[in-house]
mmCIF file of C-alpha atoms in Angstrom:
data_model
loop_
_atom_site.group_PDB
_atom_site.id
_atom_site.type_symbol
_atom_site.label_atom_id
_atom_site.label_comp_id
_atom_site.label_asym_id
_atom_site.label_seq_id
_atom_site.Cartn_x
_atom_site.Cartn_y
_atom_site.Cartn_z
ATOM 1 C CA UNK P 1156 51.268 59.454 0.252
ATOM 2 C CA UNK P 1157 54.683 61.416 0.315
ATOM 3 C CA UNK P 1158 54.940 64.995 0.037
ATOM 4 C CA UNK P 1159 56.134 66.825 -3.459
ATOM 5 C CA UNK P 1160 59.610 67.554 -4.494
ATOM 6 C CA UNK P 1161 60.985 69.084 -7.249
ATOM 7 C CA UNK P 1162 61.578 67.347 -10.333
ATOM 8 C CA UNK P 1163 63.416 67.882 -13.232
ATOM 9 C CA UNK P 1164 60.907 67.123 -16.597
ATOM 10 C CA UNK P 1165 61.798 63.917 -18.809
ATOM 11 C CA UNK P 1166 62.977 60.596 -16.690
ATOM 12 C CA UNK P 1167 62.423 60.147 -13.268
ATOM 13 C CA UNK P 1168 63.639 56.946 -11.713
ATOM 14 C CA UNK P 1169 62.530 55.855 -7.835
ATOM 15 C CA UNK P 1170 63.747 53.259 -6.633
ATOM 16 C CA UNK P 1171 63.344 50.706 -3.036
ATOM 17 C CA UNK P 1172 58.984 50.608 -3.429
ATOM 18 C CA UNK P 1173 57.516 47.681 -1.710
ATOM 19 C CA UNK P 1174 55.478 45.020 -3.208
ATOM 20 C CA UNK P 1175 51.890 47.314 -2.796
ATOM 21 C CA UNK P 1176 50.013 49.813 -5.266
ATOM 22 C CA UNK P 1177 51.091 52.893 -5.854
ATOM 23 C CA UNK P 1178 50.691 56.004 -7.736
ATOM 24 C CA UNK P 1179 53.490 58.798 -9.248
ATOM 25 C CA UNK P 1180 52.188 62.075 -9.467
ATOM 26 C CA UNK P 1181 53.089 65.013 -11.411
ATOM 27 C CA UNK P 1182 51.790 68.927 -12.028
ATOM 28 C CA UNK P 1183 53.821 71.667 -13.122
ATOM 29 C CA UNK P 1184 54.284 75.298 -11.585
ATOM 30 C CA UNK P 1185 55.161 78.557 -13.791
ATOM 31 C CA UNK P 1186 57.879 81.371 -13.147
ATOM 32 C CA UNK P 1187 54.692 83.248 -11.339
ATOM 33 C CA UNK P 1188 53.757 79.729 -9.087
ATOM 34 C CA UNK P 1189 51.131 79.292 -10.797
ATOM 35 C CA UNK P 1190 50.572 75.026 -10.552
ATOM 36 C CA UNK P 1191 48.699 73.259 -13.938
ATOM 37 C CA UNK P 1192 46.382 70.288 -13.004
ATOM 38 C CA UNK P 1193 47.984 67.120 -11.579
ATOM 39 C CA UNK P 1194 48.286 63.903 -13.620
ATOM 40 C CA UNK P 1195 49.199 60.348 -12.752
ATOM 41 C CA UNK P 1196 49.534 56.617 -13.090
ATOM 42 C CA UNK P 1197 48.869 53.651 -10.683
ATOM 43 C CA UNK P 1198 50.744 51.076 -11.224
ATOM 44 C CA UNK P 1199 51.267 47.414 -8.604
ATOM 45 C CA UNK P 1200 54.777 46.222 -7.653
ATOM 46 C CA UNK P 1201 54.800 42.052 -6.673
ATOM 47 C CA UNK P 1202 58.346 41.637 -7.439
ATOM 48 C CA UNK P 1203 58.330 39.423 -4.872
ATOM 49 C CA UNK P 1204 55.097 37.102 -5.556
ATOM 50 C CA UNK P 1205 53.324 34.994 -3.219
ATOM 51 C CA UNK P 1206 55.082 31.568 -1.747
ATOM 52 C CA UNK P 1207 52.338 29.312 -1.875
ATOM 53 C CA UNK P 1208 51.333 27.383 1.433
ATOM 54 C CA UNK P 1209 53.203 24.035 2.727
ATOM 55 C CA UNK P 1210 49.904 22.136 4.439
ATOM 56 C CA UNK P 1211 51.997 21.549 8.363
ATOM 57 C CA UNK P 1212 48.681 18.755 9.358
ATOM 58 C CA UNK P 1213 45.204 17.265 9.166
ATOM 59 C CA UNK P 1214 44.658 13.614 7.671
ATOM 60 C CA UNK P 1215 47.839 12.658 5.593
ATOM 61 C CA UNK P 1216 48.194 12.475 1.230
ATOM 62 C CA UNK P 1217 46.097 9.437 0.045
ATOM 63 C CA UNK P 1218 45.656 8.157 4.107
ATOM 64 C CA UNK P 1219 41.767 6.624 4.527
ATOM 65 C CA UNK P 1220 39.995 7.928 7.718
ATOM 66 C CA UNK P 1221 36.530 7.271 9.344
ATOM 67 C CA UNK P 1222 35.857 10.574 10.316
ATOM 68 C CA UNK P 1223 33.550 12.637 8.682
ATOM 69 C CA UNK P 1224 35.279 16.335 8.990
ATOM 70 C CA UNK P 1225 39.358 17.151 9.115
ATOM 71 C CA UNK P 1226 41.034 19.549 10.254
ATOM 72 C CA UNK P 1227 44.142 21.157 8.126
ATOM 73 C CA UNK P 1228 46.893 23.513 9.552
ATOM 74 C CA UNK P 1229 48.763 25.846 6.824
ATOM 75 C CA UNK P 1230 50.898 29.057 6.334
ATOM 76 C CA UNK P 1231 52.691 30.480 3.601
ATOM 77 C CA UNK P 1232 56.598 31.821 3.701
ATOM 78 C CA UNK P 1233 55.527 35.288 2.062
ATOM 79 C CA UNK P 1234 54.340 37.513 5.250
ATOM 80 C CA UNK P 1235 51.797 39.322 5.560
ATOM 81 C CA UNK P 1236 49.061 36.692 3.390
ATOM 82 C CA UNK P 1237 46.081 36.748 3.991
ATOM 83 C CA UNK P 1238 44.351 32.402 3.240
ATOM 84 C CA UNK P 1239 41.603 31.266 0.971
ATOM 85 C CA UNK P 1240 40.340 27.736 0.761
ATOM 86 C CA UNK P 1241 38.333 25.222 -0.332
ATOM 87 C CA UNK P 1242 37.123 21.723 -0.309
ATOM 88 C CA UNK P 1243 36.367 19.888 -3.572
ATOM 89 C CA UNK P 1244 34.443 21.557 -6.294
ATOM 90 C CA UNK P 1245 36.486 24.917 -8.205
ATOM 91 C CA UNK P 1246 38.343 27.445 -7.669
ATOM 92 C CA UNK P 1247 35.412 29.458 -7.895
ATOM 93 C CA UNK P 1248 34.902 27.752 -4.323
ATOM 94 C CA UNK P 1249 37.559 29.377 -2.615
ATOM 95 C CA UNK P 1250 36.354 31.342 0.196
ATOM 96 C CA UNK P 1251 38.630 33.531 3.032
ATOM 97 C CA UNK P 1252 39.884 31.067 5.583
ATOM 98 C CA UNK P 1253 42.249 30.919 8.246
ATOM 99 C CA UNK P 1254 44.769 28.164 9.821
ATOM 100 C CA UNK P 1255 44.058 25.929 11.036
ATOM 101 C CA UNK P 1256 41.153 25.385 8.926
ATOM 102 C CA UNK P 1257 38.054 22.569 9.596
ATOM 103 C CA UNK P 1258 35.992 21.355 6.951
ATOM 104 C CA UNK P 1259 31.909 20.931 6.977
ATOM 105 C CA UNK P 1260 30.925 17.096 7.949
ATOM 106 C CA UNK P 1261 31.591 15.137 4.233
ATOM 107 C CA UNK P 1262 30.411 11.905 3.111
ATOM 108 C CA UNK P 1263 32.179 8.724 2.269
ATOM 109 C CA UNK P 1264 34.786 8.847 -0.466
ATOM 110 C CA UNK P 1265 37.645 10.863 -2.170
ATOM 111 C CA UNK P 1266 37.963 14.848 -1.180
ATOM 112 C CA UNK P 1267 40.960 17.045 -1.949
ATOM 113 C CA UNK P 1268 41.578 20.042 0.354
ATOM 114 C CA UNK P 1269 42.769 23.236 -0.964
ATOM 115 C CA UNK P 1270 44.400 26.180 0.172
ATOM 116 C CA UNK P 1271 45.597 29.852 -1.767
ATOM 117 C CA UNK P 1272 47.894 32.861 -0.378
ATOM 118 C CA UNK P 1273 47.082 36.723 -1.302
ATOM 119 C CA UNK P 1274 48.962 39.112 -0.675
ATOM 120 C CA UNK P 1275 47.627 43.352 -0.740
ATOM 121 C CA UNK P 1276 47.430 43.893 -3.793
ATOM 122 C CA UNK P 1277 45.052 40.627 -5.098
ATOM 123 C CA UNK P 1278 48.018 38.675 -6.265
ATOM 124 C CA UNK P 1279 47.384 34.722 -5.368
ATOM 125 C CA UNK P 1280 49.966 32.085 -4.705
ATOM 126 C CA UNK P 1281 50.287 28.708 -6.155
ATOM 127 C CA UNK P 1282 47.378 26.346 -4.854
ATOM 128 C CA UNK P 1283 48.715 23.708 -2.550
ATOM 129 C CA UNK P 1284 46.086 20.440 -2.244
ATOM 130 C CA UNK P 1285 46.237 17.316 0.556
ATOM 131 C CA UNK P 1286 43.910 14.395 -0.846
ATOM 132 C CA UNK P 1287 42.026 11.803 1.582
ATOM 133 C CA UNK P 1288 39.787 9.690 1.454
ATOM 134 C CA UNK P 1289 36.526 9.180 4.112
ATOM 135 C CA UNK P 1290 35.435 5.868 4.776
ATOM 136 C CA UNK P 1291 33.072 4.710 7.468
ATOM 137 C CA UNK P 1292 31.232 1.021 6.717
ATOM 138 C CA UNK P 1293 32.608 -1.393 8.291
ATOM 139 C CA UNK P 1294 34.057 -4.383 6.466
ATOM 140 C CA UNK P 1295 31.555 -8.016 6.001
ATOM 141 C CA UNK P 1296 32.040 -9.999 9.085
ATOM 142 C CA UNK P 1297 34.764 -12.967 8.159
ATOM 143 C CA UNK P 1298 33.960 -16.412 8.339
ATOM 144 C CA UNK P 1299 36.635 -18.844 10.746
ATOM 145 C CA UNK P 1300 37.532 -22.411 10.212
ATOM 146 C CA UNK P 1301 40.565 -24.712 12.253
ATOM 147 C CA UNK P 1302 41.723 -26.236 9.113
ATOM 148 C CA UNK P 1303 44.832 -28.466 11.361
ATOM 149 C CA UNK P 1304 44.101 -29.979 13.672
ATOM 150 C CA UNK P 1305 40.954 -30.670 12.928
ATOM 151 C CA UNK P 1306 40.120 -32.491 16.285
ATOM 152 C CA UNK P 1307 39.501 -31.578 19.570
ATOM 153 C CA UNK P 1308 41.417 -31.896 22.025
ATOM 154 C CA UNK P 1309 44.084 -31.752 20.463
ATOM 155 C CA UNK P 1310 47.831 -33.406 21.057
ATOM 156 C CA UNK P 1311 49.187 -30.506 19.216
ATOM 157 C CA UNK P 1312 50.865 -27.410 20.439
ATOM 158 C CA UNK P 1313 49.739 -25.149 17.007
ATOM 159 C CA UNK P 1314 46.867 -24.417 15.656
ATOM 160 C CA UNK P 1315 45.945 -23.455 11.581
ATOM 161 C CA UNK P 1316 42.540 -20.657 11.414
ATOM 162 C CA UNK P 1317 41.265 -19.982 8.260
ATOM 163 C CA UNK P 1318 39.281 -16.626 7.399
ATOM 164 C CA UNK P 1319 36.536 -15.942 4.872
ATOM 165 C CA UNK P 1320 35.158 -13.245 3.212
ATOM 166 C CA UNK P 1321 37.975 -11.163 4.559
ATOM 167 C CA UNK P 1322 37.798 -7.293 2.653
ATOM 168 C CA UNK P 1323 40.635 -7.117 0.269
ATOM 169 C CA UNK P 1324 43.357 -5.048 1.591
ATOM 170 C CA UNK P 1325 41.917 -5.537 5.601
ATOM 171 C CA UNK P 1326 43.941 -6.807 8.210
ATOM 172 C CA UNK P 1327 43.287 -10.053 10.023
ATOM 173 C CA UNK P 1328 42.951 -9.691 13.917
ATOM 174 C CA UNK P 1329 42.289 -12.492 16.110
ATOM 175 C CA UNK P 1330 40.863 -12.824 19.338
ATOM 176 C CA UNK P 1331 40.866 -15.583 22.290
ATOM 177 C CA UNK P 1332 38.725 -13.977 24.832
ATOM 178 C CA UNK P 1333 35.937 -12.750 23.466
ATOM 179 C CA UNK P 1334 36.833 -9.411 22.240
ATOM 180 C CA UNK P 1335 38.452 -8.456 25.084
ATOM 181 C CA UNK P 1336 41.859 -7.677 23.026
ATOM 182 C CA UNK P 1337 42.660 -8.419 19.352
ATOM 183 C CA UNK P 1338 45.990 -9.399 18.217
ATOM 184 C CA UNK P 1339 47.197 -8.820 14.904
ATOM 185 C CA UNK P 1340 47.524 -12.011 12.702
ATOM 186 C CA UNK P 1341 51.412 -12.891 11.917
ATOM 187 C CA UNK P 1342 52.576 -10.838 8.866
ATOM 188 C CA UNK P 1343 48.635 -10.607 8.045
ATOM 189 C CA UNK P 1344 48.595 -14.102 6.578
ATOM 190 C CA UNK P 1345 45.271 -16.134 5.780
ATOM 191 C CA UNK P 1346 45.705 -18.790 7.222
ATOM 192 C CA UNK P 1347 46.816 -18.335 10.347
ATOM 193 C CA UNK P 1348 49.210 -19.973 11.983
ATOM 194 C CA UNK P 1349 50.096 -20.014 15.729
ATOM 195 C CA UNK P 1350 52.266 -21.786 17.308
ATOM 196 C CA UNK P 1351 53.749 -21.887 21.222
ATOM 197 C CA UNK P 1352 49.967 -22.898 22.756
ATOM 198 C CA UNK P 1353 49.840 -23.733 25.997
ATOM 199 C CA UNK P 1354 48.956 -27.727 27.034
ATOM 200 C CA UNK P 1355 45.812 -28.057 29.690
ATOM 201 C CA UNK P 1356 44.221 -24.663 27.770
ATOM 202 C CA UNK P 1357 40.558 -24.820 25.479
ATOM 203 C CA UNK P 1358 41.097 -21.721 23.672
ATOM 204 C CA UNK P 1359 38.498 -19.606 21.564
ATOM 205 C CA UNK P 1360 39.274 -17.893 18.762
ATOM 206 C CA UNK P 1361 37.596 -15.393 16.954
ATOM 207 C CA UNK P 1362 38.490 -13.096 13.757
ATOM 208 C CA UNK P 1363 37.818 -9.621 12.621
ATOM 209 C CA UNK P 1364 38.509 -7.565 9.769
ATOM 210 C CA UNK P 1365 39.917 -3.765 10.459
ATOM 211 C CA UNK P 1366 39.719 -1.282 7.017
ATOM 212 C CA UNK P 1367 42.690 0.559 6.158
ATOM 213 C CA UNK P 1368 40.275 3.727 7.452
ATOM 214 C CA UNK P 1369 40.302 1.787 11.125
ATOM 215 C CA UNK P 1370 36.587 0.311 10.626
ATOM 216 C CA UNK P 1371 36.035 -2.801 12.425
ATOM 217 C CA UNK P 1372 34.284 -5.710 11.669
ATOM 218 C CA UNK P 1373 31.469 -7.290 13.690
ATOM 219 C CA UNK P 1374 33.330 -10.974 15.360
ATOM 220 C CA UNK P 1375 33.126 -14.082 13.284
ATOM 221 C CA UNK P 1376 31.862 -17.769 14.257
ATOM 222 C CA UNK P 1377 33.769 -19.050 17.308
ATOM 223 C CA UNK P 1378 35.993 -21.823 17.163
ATOM 224 C CA UNK P 1379 36.885 -23.380 20.070
ATOM 225 C CA UNK P 1380 40.467 -26.187 20.745
ATOM 226 C CA UNK P 1381 42.011 -27.688 23.695
ATOM 227 C CA UNK P 1382 44.871 -28.899 23.638
ATOM 228 C CA UNK P 1383 46.068 -31.884 25.465
ATOM 229 C CA UNK P 1384 49.545 -32.862 25.710
ATOM 230 C CA UNK P 1385 50.686 -36.208 27.436
ATOM 231 C CA UNK P 1386 53.579 -38.477 27.572
ATOM 232 C CA UNK P 1387 52.909 -42.144 27.901
ATOM 233 C CA UNK P 1388 55.720 -43.703 30.874
ATOM 234 C CA UNK P 1389 57.329 -46.575 29.029
ATOM 235 C CA UNK P 1390 55.589 -49.789 30.266
ATOM 236 C CA UNK P 1391 56.959 -53.205 31.472
ATOM 237 C CA UNK P 1392 56.147 -56.643 31.365
ATOM 238 C CA UNK P 1393 56.203 -59.662 33.107
ATOM 239 C CA UNK P 1394 55.034 -62.667 32.573
ATOM 240 C CA UNK P 1395 54.564 -64.238 35.830
ATOM 241 C CA UNK P 1396 52.720 -67.840 34.640
ATOM 242 C CA UNK P 1397 54.051 -70.144 33.115
ATOM 243 C CA UNK P 1398 58.244 -68.318 33.607
ATOM 244 C CA UNK P 1399 59.697 -70.881 31.803
ATOM 245 C CA UNK P 1400 59.824 -71.016 27.773
ATOM 246 C CA UNK P 1401 59.251 -72.857 26.005
ATOM 247 C CA UNK P 1402 56.212 -74.069 28.156
ATOM 248 C CA UNK P 1403 53.950 -77.068 28.217
ATOM 249 C CA UNK P 1404 50.692 -75.061 29.179
ATOM 250 C CA UNK P 1405 48.218 -73.809 26.306
ATOM 251 C CA UNK P 1406 47.906 -70.272 29.045
ATOM 252 C CA UNK P 1407 50.496 -67.971 29.866
ATOM 253 C CA UNK P 1408 49.389 -64.438 32.249
ATOM 254 C CA UNK P 1409 51.288 -61.299 31.726
ATOM 255 C CA UNK P 1410 51.437 -58.240 33.861
ATOM 256 C CA UNK P 1411 52.002 -55.344 32.285
ATOM 257 C CA UNK P 1412 53.999 -52.404 35.086
#
């Protein structure tokens, strides 16, 4: 506290006060130097307010994730503040926290993280929030049919695969090596149109669905296709007997070359 300084009765103007609690105290003395009882008033200065925190990391707003926990980093541009956080719930669920804040394990479904800042005179900022969805359930296993061509071996280097029971919004992937590697279906289209197949190769196709949270279904049934594209050489034909035409015999011998 500051020492007492002489002042005149009436109005006293004080300037340059910081955001904090302040107390003004005054007493009077008589001509003999006797001091009377002090009287005071306390008030809070909050001129600048408190800036709402900015969330700088954590699940993206509106995203789907498979992790049951999330970690959020945040900060307010107002110096000297502390923070309170909550996950879902109401204002009564706020509790002191620091950045970065990791949530407890949460269940499947939509969740919202909230954070607010508080200065040393208990003035709160507006709250900042971030919503995301936890999904740990993989999609159902799709089925697979080769709709064109339907024969094998086939003499075309294209194939059309049709997947059934694919979860809405999921990414469709296919494999030809038993699931060692997976490739997104071109344009995420279903049926899957494949081109540029290699002659003399047997392809063993299977598909799976991957949802927005990254959960992958089990692999579908396998559909095989062998590409056998061959060129037929032009043939020549000769008639060694009889060699004349017209002929006076009812038989003929033909040789193909």
